[in-house]
Short mmCIF file of C-alpha atoms in Angstrom, two decimals:
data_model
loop_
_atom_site.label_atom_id
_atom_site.label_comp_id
_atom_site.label_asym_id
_atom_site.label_seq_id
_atom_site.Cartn_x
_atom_site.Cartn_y
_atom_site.Cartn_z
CA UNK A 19 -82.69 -175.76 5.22
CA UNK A 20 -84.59 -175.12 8.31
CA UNK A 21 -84.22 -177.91 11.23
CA UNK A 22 -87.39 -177.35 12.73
CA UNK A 23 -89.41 -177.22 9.81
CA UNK A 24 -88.19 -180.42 8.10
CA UNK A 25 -88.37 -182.16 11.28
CA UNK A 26 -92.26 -181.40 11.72
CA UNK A 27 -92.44 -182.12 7.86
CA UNK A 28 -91.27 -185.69 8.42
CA UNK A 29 -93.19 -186.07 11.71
CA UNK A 30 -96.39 -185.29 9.86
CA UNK A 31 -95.16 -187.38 6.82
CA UNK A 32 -94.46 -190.50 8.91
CA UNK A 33 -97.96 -190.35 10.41
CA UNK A 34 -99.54 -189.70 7.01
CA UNK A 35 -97.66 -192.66 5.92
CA UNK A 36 -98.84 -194.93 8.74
CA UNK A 37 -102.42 -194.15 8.69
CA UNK A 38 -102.51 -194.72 4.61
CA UNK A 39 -101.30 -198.09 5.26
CA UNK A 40 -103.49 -199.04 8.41
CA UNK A 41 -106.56 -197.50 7.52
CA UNK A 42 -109.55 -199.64 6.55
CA UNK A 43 -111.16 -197.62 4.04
CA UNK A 44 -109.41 -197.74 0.66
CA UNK A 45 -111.16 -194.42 -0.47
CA UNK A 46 -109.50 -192.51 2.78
CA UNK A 47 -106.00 -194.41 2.51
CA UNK A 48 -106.10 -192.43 -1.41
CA UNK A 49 -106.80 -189.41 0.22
CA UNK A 50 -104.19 -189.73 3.03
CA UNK A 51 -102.18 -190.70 0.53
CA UNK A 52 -102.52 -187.87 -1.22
CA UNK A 53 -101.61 -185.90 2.01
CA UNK A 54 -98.53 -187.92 2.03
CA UNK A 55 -97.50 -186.35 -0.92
CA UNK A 56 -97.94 -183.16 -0.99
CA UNK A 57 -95.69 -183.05 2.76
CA UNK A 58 -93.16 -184.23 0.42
CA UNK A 59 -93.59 -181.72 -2.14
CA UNK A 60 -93.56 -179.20 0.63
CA UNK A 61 -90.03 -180.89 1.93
CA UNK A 62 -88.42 -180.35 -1.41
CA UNK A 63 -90.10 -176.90 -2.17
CA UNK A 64 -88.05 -175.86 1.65
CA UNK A 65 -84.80 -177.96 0.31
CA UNK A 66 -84.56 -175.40 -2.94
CA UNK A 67 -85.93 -178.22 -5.25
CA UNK A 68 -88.83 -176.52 -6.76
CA UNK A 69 -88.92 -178.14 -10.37
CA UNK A 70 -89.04 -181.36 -8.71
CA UNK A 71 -91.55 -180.09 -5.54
CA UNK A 72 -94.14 -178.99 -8.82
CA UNK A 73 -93.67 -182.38 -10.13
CA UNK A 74 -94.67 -183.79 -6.64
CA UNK A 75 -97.52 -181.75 -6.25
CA UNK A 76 -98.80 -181.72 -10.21
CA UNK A 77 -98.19 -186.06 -9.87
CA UNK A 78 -98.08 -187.48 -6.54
CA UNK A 79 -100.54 -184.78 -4.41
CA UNK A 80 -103.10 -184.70 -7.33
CA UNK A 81 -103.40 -187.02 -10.35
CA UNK A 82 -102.19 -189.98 -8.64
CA UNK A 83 -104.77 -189.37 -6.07
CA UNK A 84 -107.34 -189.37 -8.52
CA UNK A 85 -106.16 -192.17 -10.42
CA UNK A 86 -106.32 -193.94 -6.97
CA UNK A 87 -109.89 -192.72 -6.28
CA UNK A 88 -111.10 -193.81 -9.72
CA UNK A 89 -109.32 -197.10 -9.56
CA UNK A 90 -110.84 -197.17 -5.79
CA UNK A 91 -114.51 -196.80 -6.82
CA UNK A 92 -114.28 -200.13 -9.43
CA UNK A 93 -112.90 -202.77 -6.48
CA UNK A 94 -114.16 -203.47 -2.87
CA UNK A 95 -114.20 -199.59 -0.89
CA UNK A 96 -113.08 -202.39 2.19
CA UNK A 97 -109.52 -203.42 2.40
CA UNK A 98 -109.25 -207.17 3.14
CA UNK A 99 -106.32 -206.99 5.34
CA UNK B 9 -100.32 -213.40 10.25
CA UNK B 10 -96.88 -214.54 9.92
CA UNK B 11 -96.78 -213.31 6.47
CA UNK B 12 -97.35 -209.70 8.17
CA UNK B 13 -94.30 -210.82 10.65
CA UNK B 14 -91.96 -211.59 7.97
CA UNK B 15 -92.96 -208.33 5.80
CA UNK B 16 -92.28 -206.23 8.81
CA UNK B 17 -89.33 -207.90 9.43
CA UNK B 18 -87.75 -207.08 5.82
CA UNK B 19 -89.22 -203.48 6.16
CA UNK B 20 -87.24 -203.15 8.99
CA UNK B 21 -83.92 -204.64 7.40
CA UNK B 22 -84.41 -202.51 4.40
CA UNK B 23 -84.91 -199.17 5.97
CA UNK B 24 -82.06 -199.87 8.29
CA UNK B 25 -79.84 -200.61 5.08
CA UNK B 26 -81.11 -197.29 3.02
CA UNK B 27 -80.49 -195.25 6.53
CA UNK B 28 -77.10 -196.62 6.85
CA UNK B 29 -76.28 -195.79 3.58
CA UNK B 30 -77.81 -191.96 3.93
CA UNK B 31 -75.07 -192.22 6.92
CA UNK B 32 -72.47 -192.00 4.35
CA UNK B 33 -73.82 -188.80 2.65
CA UNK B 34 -72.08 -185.38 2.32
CA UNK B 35 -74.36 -183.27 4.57
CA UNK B 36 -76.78 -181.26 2.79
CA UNK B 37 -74.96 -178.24 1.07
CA UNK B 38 -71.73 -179.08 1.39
CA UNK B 39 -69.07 -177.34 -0.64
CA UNK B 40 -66.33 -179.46 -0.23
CA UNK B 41 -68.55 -182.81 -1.49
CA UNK B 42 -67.70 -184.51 -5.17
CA UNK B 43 -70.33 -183.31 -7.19
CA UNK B 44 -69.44 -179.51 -5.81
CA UNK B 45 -66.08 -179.68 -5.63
CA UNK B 46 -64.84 -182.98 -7.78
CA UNK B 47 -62.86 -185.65 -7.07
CA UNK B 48 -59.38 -184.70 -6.32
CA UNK B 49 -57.13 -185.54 -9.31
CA UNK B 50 -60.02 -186.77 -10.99
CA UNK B 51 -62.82 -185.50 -12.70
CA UNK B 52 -64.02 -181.51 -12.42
CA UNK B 53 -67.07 -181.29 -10.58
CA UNK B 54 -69.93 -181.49 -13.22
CA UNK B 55 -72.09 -179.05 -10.76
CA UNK B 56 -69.86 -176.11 -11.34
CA UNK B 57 -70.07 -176.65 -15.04
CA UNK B 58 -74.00 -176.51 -14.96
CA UNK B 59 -73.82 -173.68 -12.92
CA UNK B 60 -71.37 -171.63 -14.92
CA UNK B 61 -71.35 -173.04 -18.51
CA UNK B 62 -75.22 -173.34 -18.79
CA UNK B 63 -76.54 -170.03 -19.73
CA UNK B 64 -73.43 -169.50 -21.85
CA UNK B 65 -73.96 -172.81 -23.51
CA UNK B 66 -77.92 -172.22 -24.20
CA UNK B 67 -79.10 -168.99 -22.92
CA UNK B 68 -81.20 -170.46 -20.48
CA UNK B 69 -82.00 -169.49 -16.79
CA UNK B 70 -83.12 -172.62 -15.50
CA UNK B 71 -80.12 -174.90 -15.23
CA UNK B 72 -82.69 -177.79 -14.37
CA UNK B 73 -84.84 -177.38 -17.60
CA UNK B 74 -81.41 -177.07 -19.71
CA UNK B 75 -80.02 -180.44 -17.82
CA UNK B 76 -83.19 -182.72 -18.43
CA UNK B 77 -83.82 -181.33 -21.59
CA UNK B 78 -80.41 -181.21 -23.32
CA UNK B 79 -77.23 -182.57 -21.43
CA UNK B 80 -79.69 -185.31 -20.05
CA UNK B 81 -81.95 -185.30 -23.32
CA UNK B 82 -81.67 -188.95 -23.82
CA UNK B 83 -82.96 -189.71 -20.07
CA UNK B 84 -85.93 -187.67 -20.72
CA UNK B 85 -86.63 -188.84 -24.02
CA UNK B 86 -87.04 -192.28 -22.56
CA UNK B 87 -89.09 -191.03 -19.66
CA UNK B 88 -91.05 -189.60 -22.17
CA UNK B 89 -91.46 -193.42 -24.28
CA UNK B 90 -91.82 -194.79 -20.16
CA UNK B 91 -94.73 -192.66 -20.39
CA UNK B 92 -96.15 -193.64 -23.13
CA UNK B 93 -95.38 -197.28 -22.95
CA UNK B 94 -97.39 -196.91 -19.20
CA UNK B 95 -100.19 -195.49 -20.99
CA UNK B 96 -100.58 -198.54 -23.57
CA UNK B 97 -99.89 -201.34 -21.05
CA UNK B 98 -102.89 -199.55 -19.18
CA UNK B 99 -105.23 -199.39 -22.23
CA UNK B 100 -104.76 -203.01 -23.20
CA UNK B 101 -104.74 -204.58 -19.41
CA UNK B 102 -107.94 -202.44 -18.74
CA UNK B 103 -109.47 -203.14 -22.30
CA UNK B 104 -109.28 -206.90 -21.88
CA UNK B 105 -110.33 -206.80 -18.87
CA UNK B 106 -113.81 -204.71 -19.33
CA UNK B 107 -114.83 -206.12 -22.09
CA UNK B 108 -114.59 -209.93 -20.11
CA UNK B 109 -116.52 -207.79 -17.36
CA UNK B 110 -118.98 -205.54 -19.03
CA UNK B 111 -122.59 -207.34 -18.44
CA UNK B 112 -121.86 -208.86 -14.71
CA UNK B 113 -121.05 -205.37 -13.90
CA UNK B 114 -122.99 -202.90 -11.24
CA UNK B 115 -123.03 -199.55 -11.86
CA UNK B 116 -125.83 -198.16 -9.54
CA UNK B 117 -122.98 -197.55 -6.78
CA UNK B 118 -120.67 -195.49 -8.38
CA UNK B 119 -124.02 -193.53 -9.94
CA UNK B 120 -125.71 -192.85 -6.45
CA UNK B 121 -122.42 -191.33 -5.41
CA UNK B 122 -121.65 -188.89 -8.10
CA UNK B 123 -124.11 -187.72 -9.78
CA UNK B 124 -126.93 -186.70 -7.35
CA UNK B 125 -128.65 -184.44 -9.36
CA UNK B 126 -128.54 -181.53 -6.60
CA UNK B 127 -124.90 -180.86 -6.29
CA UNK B 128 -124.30 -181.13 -10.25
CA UNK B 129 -125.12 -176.91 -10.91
CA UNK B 130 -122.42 -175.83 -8.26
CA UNK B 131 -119.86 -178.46 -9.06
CA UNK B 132 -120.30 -177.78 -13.17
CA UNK B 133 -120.58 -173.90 -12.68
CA UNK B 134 -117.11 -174.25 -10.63
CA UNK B 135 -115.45 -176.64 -12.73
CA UNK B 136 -116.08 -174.66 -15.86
CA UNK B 137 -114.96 -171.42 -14.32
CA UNK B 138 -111.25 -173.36 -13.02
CA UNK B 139 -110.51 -175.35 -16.38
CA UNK B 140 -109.95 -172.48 -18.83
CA UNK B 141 -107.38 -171.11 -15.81
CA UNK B 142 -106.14 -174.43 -15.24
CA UNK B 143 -105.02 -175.05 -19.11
CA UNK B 144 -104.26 -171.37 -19.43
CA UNK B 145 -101.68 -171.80 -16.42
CA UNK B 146 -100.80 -175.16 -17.93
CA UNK B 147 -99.90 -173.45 -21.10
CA UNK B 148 -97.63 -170.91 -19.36
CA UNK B 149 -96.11 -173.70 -17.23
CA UNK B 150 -94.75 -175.32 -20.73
CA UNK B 151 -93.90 -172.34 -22.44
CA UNK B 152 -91.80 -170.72 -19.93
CA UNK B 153 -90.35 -173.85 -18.12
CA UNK B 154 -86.94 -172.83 -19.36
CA UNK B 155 -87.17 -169.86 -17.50
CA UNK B 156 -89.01 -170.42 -14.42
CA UNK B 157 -89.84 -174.22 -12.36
CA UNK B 158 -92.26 -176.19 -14.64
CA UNK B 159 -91.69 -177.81 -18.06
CA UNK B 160 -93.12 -180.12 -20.24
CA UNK B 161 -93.82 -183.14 -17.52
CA UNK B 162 -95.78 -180.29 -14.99
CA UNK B 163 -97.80 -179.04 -17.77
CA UNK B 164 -99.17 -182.05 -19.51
CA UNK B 165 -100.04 -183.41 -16.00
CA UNK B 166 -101.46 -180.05 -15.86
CA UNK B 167 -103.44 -180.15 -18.76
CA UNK B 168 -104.18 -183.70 -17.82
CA UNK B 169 -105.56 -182.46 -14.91
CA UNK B 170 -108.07 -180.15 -16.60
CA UNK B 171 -109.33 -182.58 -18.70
CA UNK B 172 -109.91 -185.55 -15.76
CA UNK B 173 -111.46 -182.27 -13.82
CA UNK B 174 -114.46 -181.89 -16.62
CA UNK B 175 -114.80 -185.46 -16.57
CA UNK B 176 -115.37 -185.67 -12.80
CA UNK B 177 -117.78 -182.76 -13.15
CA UNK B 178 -119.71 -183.35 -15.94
CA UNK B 179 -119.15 -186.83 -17.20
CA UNK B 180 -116.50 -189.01 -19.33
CA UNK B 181 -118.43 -188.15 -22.71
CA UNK B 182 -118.72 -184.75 -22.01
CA UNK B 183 -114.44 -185.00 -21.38
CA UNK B 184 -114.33 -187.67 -24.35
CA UNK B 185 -116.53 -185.01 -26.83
CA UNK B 186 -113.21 -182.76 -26.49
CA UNK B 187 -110.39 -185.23 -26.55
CA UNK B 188 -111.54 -188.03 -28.18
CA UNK B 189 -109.78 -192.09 -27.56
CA UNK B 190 -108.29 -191.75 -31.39
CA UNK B 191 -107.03 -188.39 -30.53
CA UNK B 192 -105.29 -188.89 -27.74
CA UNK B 193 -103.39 -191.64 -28.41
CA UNK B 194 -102.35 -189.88 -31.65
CA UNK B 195 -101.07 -186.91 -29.53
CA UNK B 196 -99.52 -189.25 -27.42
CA UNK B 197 -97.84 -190.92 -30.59
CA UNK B 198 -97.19 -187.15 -31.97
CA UNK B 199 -95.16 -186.37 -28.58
CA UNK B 200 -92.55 -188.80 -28.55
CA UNK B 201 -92.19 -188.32 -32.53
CA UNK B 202 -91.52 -184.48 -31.96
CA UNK B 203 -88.84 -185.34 -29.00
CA UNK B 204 -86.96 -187.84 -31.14
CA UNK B 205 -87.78 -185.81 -34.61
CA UNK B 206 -85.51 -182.86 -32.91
CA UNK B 207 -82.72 -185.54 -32.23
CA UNK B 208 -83.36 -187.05 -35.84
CA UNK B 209 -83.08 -183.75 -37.57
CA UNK B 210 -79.75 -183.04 -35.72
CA UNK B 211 -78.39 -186.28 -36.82
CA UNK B 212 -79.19 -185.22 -40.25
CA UNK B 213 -77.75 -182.46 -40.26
CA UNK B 214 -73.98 -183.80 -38.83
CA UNK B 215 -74.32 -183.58 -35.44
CA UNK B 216 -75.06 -185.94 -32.79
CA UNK B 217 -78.19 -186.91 -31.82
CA UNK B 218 -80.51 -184.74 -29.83
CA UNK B 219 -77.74 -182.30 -30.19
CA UNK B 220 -79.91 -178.82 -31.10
CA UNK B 221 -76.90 -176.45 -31.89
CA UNK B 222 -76.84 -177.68 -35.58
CA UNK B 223 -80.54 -176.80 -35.86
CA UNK B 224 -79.61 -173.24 -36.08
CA UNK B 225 -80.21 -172.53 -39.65
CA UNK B 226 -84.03 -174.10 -39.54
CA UNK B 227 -84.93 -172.62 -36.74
CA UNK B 228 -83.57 -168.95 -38.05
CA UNK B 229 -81.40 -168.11 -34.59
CA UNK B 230 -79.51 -165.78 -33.85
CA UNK B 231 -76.50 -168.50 -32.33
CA UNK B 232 -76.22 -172.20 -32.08
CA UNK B 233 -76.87 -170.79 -28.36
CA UNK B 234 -80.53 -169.38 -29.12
CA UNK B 235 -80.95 -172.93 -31.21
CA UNK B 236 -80.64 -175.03 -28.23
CA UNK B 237 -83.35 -172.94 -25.84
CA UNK B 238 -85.94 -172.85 -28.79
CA UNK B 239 -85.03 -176.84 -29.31
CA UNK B 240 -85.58 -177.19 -25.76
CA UNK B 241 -89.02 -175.50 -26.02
CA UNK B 242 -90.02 -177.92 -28.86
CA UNK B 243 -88.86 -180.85 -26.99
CA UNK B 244 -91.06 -180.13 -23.75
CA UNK B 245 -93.89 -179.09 -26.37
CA UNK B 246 -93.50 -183.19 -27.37
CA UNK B 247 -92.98 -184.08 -23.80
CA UNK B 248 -96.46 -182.35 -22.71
CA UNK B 249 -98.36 -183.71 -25.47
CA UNK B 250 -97.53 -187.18 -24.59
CA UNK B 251 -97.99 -186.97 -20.56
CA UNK B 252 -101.47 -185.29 -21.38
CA UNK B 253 -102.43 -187.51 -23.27
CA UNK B 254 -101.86 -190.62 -21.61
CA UNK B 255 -102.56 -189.10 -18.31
CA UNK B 256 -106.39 -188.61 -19.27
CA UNK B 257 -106.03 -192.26 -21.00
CA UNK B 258 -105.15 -193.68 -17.77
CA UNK B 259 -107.87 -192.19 -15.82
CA UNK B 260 -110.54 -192.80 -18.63
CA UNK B 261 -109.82 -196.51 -18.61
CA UNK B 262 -109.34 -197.12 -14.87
CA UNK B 263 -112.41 -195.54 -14.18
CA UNK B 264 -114.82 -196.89 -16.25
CA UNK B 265 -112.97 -200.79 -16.40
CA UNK B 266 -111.85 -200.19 -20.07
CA UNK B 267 -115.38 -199.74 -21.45
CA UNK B 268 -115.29 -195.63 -21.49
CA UNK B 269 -118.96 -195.78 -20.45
CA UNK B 270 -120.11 -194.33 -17.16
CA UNK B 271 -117.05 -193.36 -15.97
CA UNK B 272 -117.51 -191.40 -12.15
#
């Protein structure tokens, strides 16, 4: 476990996690999203969990995001709130 | 507004309560935590036993393949009928709900956005070139997941993948032509019956369920060790199958509103 690296990790992960929620744009709170996951998978790949890190990225960086994007493109691309 | 207020406030409770809790933790790597060292006077430390016992037990490299598939092979069992129970609750919720839907709906947006006819030849030619490496990788991914990260979850959503990939590209039909609605929910069905078949046949034969070391003389094995790695192969074999399947369900009906017409 590298300090400096995790800490920059969960910088960048905190941001992606803000933005996702704040942004306006469904379509690029999916993507950001998507970003959001894969820092995690990158976390857990450092920690020495790689089955689970492959899981992240397989799941949460890429067919979630998709799923998002499909399910994006049949509602409003606007969020209301 | 105060809605926003009050949801912030119990964010902020919440994450203060998991934080405080992390407090508690053995620091990462500890030696001298309970699950490394046990509990003194207590139980042995179940880490130790994975870590020593586990190749001995099943001849198998990766300790977290052998510990989801066969000391923990109820819990993934059920993650496997989670799964699959996800995947139905999708297709009937979506099903309902575009066939209500179907003639008030537009579809010029979504068409203007993918399928402009000039970017189709480089996206196709690409697309076709990556799937046959993405399944082939997929395919390794399941095989050798008892010896190396992966398994039968990271390959189906693999070979998932693949398939939602051609569908982007091309369109749902040309996607649906390969793996049709009747066939995938029968793999889907097939997966989970493989998974709990292994455990059936165990029982069977006078062991406990999902216990493969009986299954030694049908699966012609050198050791009851040998039986448990092939019968963990099998099991993520059913595992992949299912997550596959349902993963290309769930994307066929959430993006075409249940109808599978049009899709992106």
């Amino acid at each position: 476990m590298i300090f400096t690296f995790d800490f920059i990790i969960l910088i960048f992960m905190v941001v992606a996690a803000i933005i996702a929620l704040n942004v306006k744009d469904l379509l690029s709170a999916s993507m950001i999203f998507g970003i959001y996951g894969f820092l995690i998978c990158l976390l857990w790949a450092e920690m020495g969990a790689v089955d689970v890190a492959f899981t992240e990225a397989a799941v949460g960086a890429g067919v979630s995001a998709v799923l998002f994007i499909a399910t994006v493109f049949n509602t409003n691309r606007k969020s209301s709130d | 507004m105060l809605s926003k207020v009050f949801a912030t406030i119990a964010v902020v409770i919440t994450g203060g309560l998991l934080l405080y809790g992390v407090y508690d933790f053995p620091s990462f790597g500890d030696p001298n935590s309970p699950p490394n060292a046990g509990v003194e006077g207590g139980a042995d430390s179940v880490s130790q036993y994975f870590i020593t016992q586990t190749y001995n037990d099943s001849k198998v490299p990766n300790i977290v393949t052998a510990v989801l598939a066969d000391y923990r092979g109820y819990d993934t069992m059920f993650e496997t009928v989670v799964v699959f129970a996800a995947g139905i609750a999708i297709f009937c919720i979506m099903r309902s709900l575009g066939n209500a839907n179907d003639p008030a709906r537009e579809k010029d947006e979504i068409h203007s956005f993918t399928h402009g006819d000039h970017n189709r030849i480089i996206i196709g030619t690409t697309c076709r070139i990556v799937v046959p490496i993405v399944q082939i990788f997929a395919l390794y991914v399941i095989a050798h997941g008892h010896y190396s990260p992966g398994g039968g979850f990271q390959g189906g959503v693999l070979l998932g993948a693949s398939f939602i990939l051609l569908a982007l590209s091309s369109d749902l039909n040309a996607a649906l032509k390969r793996l049709s609605e009747k066939n995938y929910f029968a793999l889907a069905a097939i997966g989970v019956l493989i998974y709990a078949g292994f455990g059936l046949v165990a029982q069977f034969l006078g062991a406990n369920f999902l216990e493969y070391g009986v299954l030694q003389p049908i699966l012609f094995t050198d050791g009851p060790e040998m039986a448990r790695s092939h019968s963990m192969l099998g099991v993520e074999i059913g595992v992949a199958f299912t997550v596959m399947a349902i993963m290309f369900s769930i994307y066929a009906n959430l993006s075409t509103r249940g109808t599978l017409k049009n899709g992106l």
